[in-house]
Short mmCIF file of C-alpha atoms in Angstrom, two decimals:
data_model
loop_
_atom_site.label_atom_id
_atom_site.label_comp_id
_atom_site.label_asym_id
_atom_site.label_seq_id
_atom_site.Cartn_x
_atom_site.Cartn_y
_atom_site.Cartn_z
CA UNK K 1 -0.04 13.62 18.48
CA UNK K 2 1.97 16.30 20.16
CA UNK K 3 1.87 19.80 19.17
CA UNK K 4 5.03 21.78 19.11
CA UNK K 5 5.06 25.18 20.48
CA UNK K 6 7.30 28.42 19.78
CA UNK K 7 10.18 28.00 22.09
CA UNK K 8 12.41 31.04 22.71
CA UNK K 9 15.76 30.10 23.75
CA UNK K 10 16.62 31.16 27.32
CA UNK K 11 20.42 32.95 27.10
CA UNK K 12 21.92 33.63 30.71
CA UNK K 13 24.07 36.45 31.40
CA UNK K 14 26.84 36.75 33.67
CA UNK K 15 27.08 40.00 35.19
CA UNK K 16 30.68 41.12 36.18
CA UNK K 17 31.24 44.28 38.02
CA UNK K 18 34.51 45.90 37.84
CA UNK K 19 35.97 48.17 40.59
CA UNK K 20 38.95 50.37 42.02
CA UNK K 21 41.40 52.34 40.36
CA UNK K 22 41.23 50.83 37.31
CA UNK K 23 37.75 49.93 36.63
CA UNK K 24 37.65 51.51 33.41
CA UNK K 25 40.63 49.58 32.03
CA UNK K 26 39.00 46.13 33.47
CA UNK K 27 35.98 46.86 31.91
CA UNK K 28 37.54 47.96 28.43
CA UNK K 29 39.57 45.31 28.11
CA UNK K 30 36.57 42.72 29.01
CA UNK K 31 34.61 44.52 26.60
CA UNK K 32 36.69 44.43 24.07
CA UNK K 33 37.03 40.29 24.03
CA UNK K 34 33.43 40.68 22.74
CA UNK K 35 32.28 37.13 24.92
CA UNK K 36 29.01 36.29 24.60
CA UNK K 37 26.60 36.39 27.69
CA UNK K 38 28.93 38.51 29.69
CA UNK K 39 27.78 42.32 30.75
CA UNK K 40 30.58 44.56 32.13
CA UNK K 41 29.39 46.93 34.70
CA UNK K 42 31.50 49.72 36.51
CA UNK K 43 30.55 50.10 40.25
CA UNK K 44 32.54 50.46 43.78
CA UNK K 45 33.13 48.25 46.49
CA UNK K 46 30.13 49.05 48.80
CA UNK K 47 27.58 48.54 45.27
CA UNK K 48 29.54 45.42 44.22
CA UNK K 49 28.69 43.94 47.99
CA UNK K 50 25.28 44.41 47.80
CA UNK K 51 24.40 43.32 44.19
CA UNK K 52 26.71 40.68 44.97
CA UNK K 53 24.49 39.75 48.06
CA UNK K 54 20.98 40.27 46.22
CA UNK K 55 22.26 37.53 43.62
CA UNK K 56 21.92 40.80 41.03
CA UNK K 57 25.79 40.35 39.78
CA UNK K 58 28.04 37.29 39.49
CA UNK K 59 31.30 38.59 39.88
CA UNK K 60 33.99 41.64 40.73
CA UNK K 61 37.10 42.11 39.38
CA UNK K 62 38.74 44.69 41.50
CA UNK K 63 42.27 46.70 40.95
CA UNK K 64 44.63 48.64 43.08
CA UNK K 65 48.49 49.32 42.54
CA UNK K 66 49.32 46.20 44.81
CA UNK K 67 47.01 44.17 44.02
CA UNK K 68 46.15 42.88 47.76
CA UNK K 69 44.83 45.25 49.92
CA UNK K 70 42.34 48.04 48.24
CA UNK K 71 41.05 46.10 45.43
CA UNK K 72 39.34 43.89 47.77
CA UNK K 73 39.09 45.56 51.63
CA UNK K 74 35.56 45.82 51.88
CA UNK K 75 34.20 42.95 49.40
CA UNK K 76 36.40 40.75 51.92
CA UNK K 77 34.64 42.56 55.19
CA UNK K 78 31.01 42.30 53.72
CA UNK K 79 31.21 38.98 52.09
CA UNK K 80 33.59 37.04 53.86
CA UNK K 81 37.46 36.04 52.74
CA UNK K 82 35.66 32.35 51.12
CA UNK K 83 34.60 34.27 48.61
CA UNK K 84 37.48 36.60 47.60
CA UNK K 85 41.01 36.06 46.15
CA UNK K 86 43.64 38.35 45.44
CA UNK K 87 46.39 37.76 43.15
CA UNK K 88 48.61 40.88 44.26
CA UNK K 89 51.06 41.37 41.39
CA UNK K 90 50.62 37.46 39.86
CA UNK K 91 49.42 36.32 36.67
CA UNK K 92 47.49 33.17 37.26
CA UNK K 93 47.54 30.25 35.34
CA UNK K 94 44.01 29.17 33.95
CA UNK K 95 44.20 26.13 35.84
CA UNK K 96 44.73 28.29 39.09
CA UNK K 97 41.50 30.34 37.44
CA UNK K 98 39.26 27.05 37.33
CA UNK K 99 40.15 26.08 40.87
CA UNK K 100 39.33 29.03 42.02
CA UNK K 101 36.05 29.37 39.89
CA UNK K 102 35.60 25.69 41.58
CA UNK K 103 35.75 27.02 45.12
CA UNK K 104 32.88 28.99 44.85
CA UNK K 105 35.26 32.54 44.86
CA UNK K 106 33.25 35.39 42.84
CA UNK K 107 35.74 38.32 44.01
CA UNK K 108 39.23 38.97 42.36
CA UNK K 109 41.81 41.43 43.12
CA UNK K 110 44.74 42.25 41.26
CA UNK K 111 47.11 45.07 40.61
CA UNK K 112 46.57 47.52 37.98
CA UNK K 113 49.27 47.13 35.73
CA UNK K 114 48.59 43.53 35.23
CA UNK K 115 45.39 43.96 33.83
CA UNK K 116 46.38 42.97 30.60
CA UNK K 117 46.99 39.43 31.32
CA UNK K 118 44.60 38.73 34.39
CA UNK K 119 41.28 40.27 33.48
CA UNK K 120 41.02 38.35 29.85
CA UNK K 121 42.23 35.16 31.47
CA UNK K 122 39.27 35.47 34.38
CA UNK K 123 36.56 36.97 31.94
CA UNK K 124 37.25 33.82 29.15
CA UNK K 125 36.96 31.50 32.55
CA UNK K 126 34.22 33.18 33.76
CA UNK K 127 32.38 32.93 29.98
CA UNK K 128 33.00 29.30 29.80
CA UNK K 129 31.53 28.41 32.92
CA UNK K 130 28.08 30.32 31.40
CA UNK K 131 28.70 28.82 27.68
#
């Protein structure tokens, strides 16, 4: 006979930090879809690089008014271009999302006033990759 013992379930969290001029926003508007075993976390683009590193955060959503340069500059000198993609001023499809996701890229940039469409559609890709 085998005796059962008091499991705890194990719940993984995906951390996603958000960066450049509209952080905030990213991170509001993430919040706000209320996903379950996703944590929001403001930071900048030197912090993002090394927790990204260290394996201490999963992801970064970064913004800037274009969309290419800014919200990625440094993430793409300290962690190399295979890990980063910028949309610019695009609103991916999910299936562009999931290939991406499937490349191994961890690092998005996009411009701020698309923030509405692009961060949801990356945070509910992100959460069902954890789910």
């Amino acid at each position: 006979m085998t005796e059962m013992t008091d499991m705890t379930e194990i719940t993984s969290t995906t951390k996603i930090l958000t960066g450049g001029v509209g952080k905030s926003e990213v991170a509001g508007t993430v919040t706000g879809l209320g996903l379950p075993g996703v944590e929001i976390v403001l930071s900048n683009d030197m912090d993002a690089a090394v927790q990204l590193r260290a394996g201490r955060a999963d992801y970064f959503l970064g913004t800037c008014h274009t969309g290419a340069g800014a919200s990625l500059g440094v993430l793409v000198g300290l962690l190399g271009a295979a890990a980063c993609h910028t949309f610019g001023r695009s609103v991916p499809t999910a299936e562009q999302i999931d290939a991406l996701l499937d490349e191994g890229k961890k690092v998005f940039g996009f411009a701020v006033d698309q923030i509405d469409a692009v961060a949801p559609a990356l945070a509910r890709a992100i959460a069902a990759r954890t789910a």
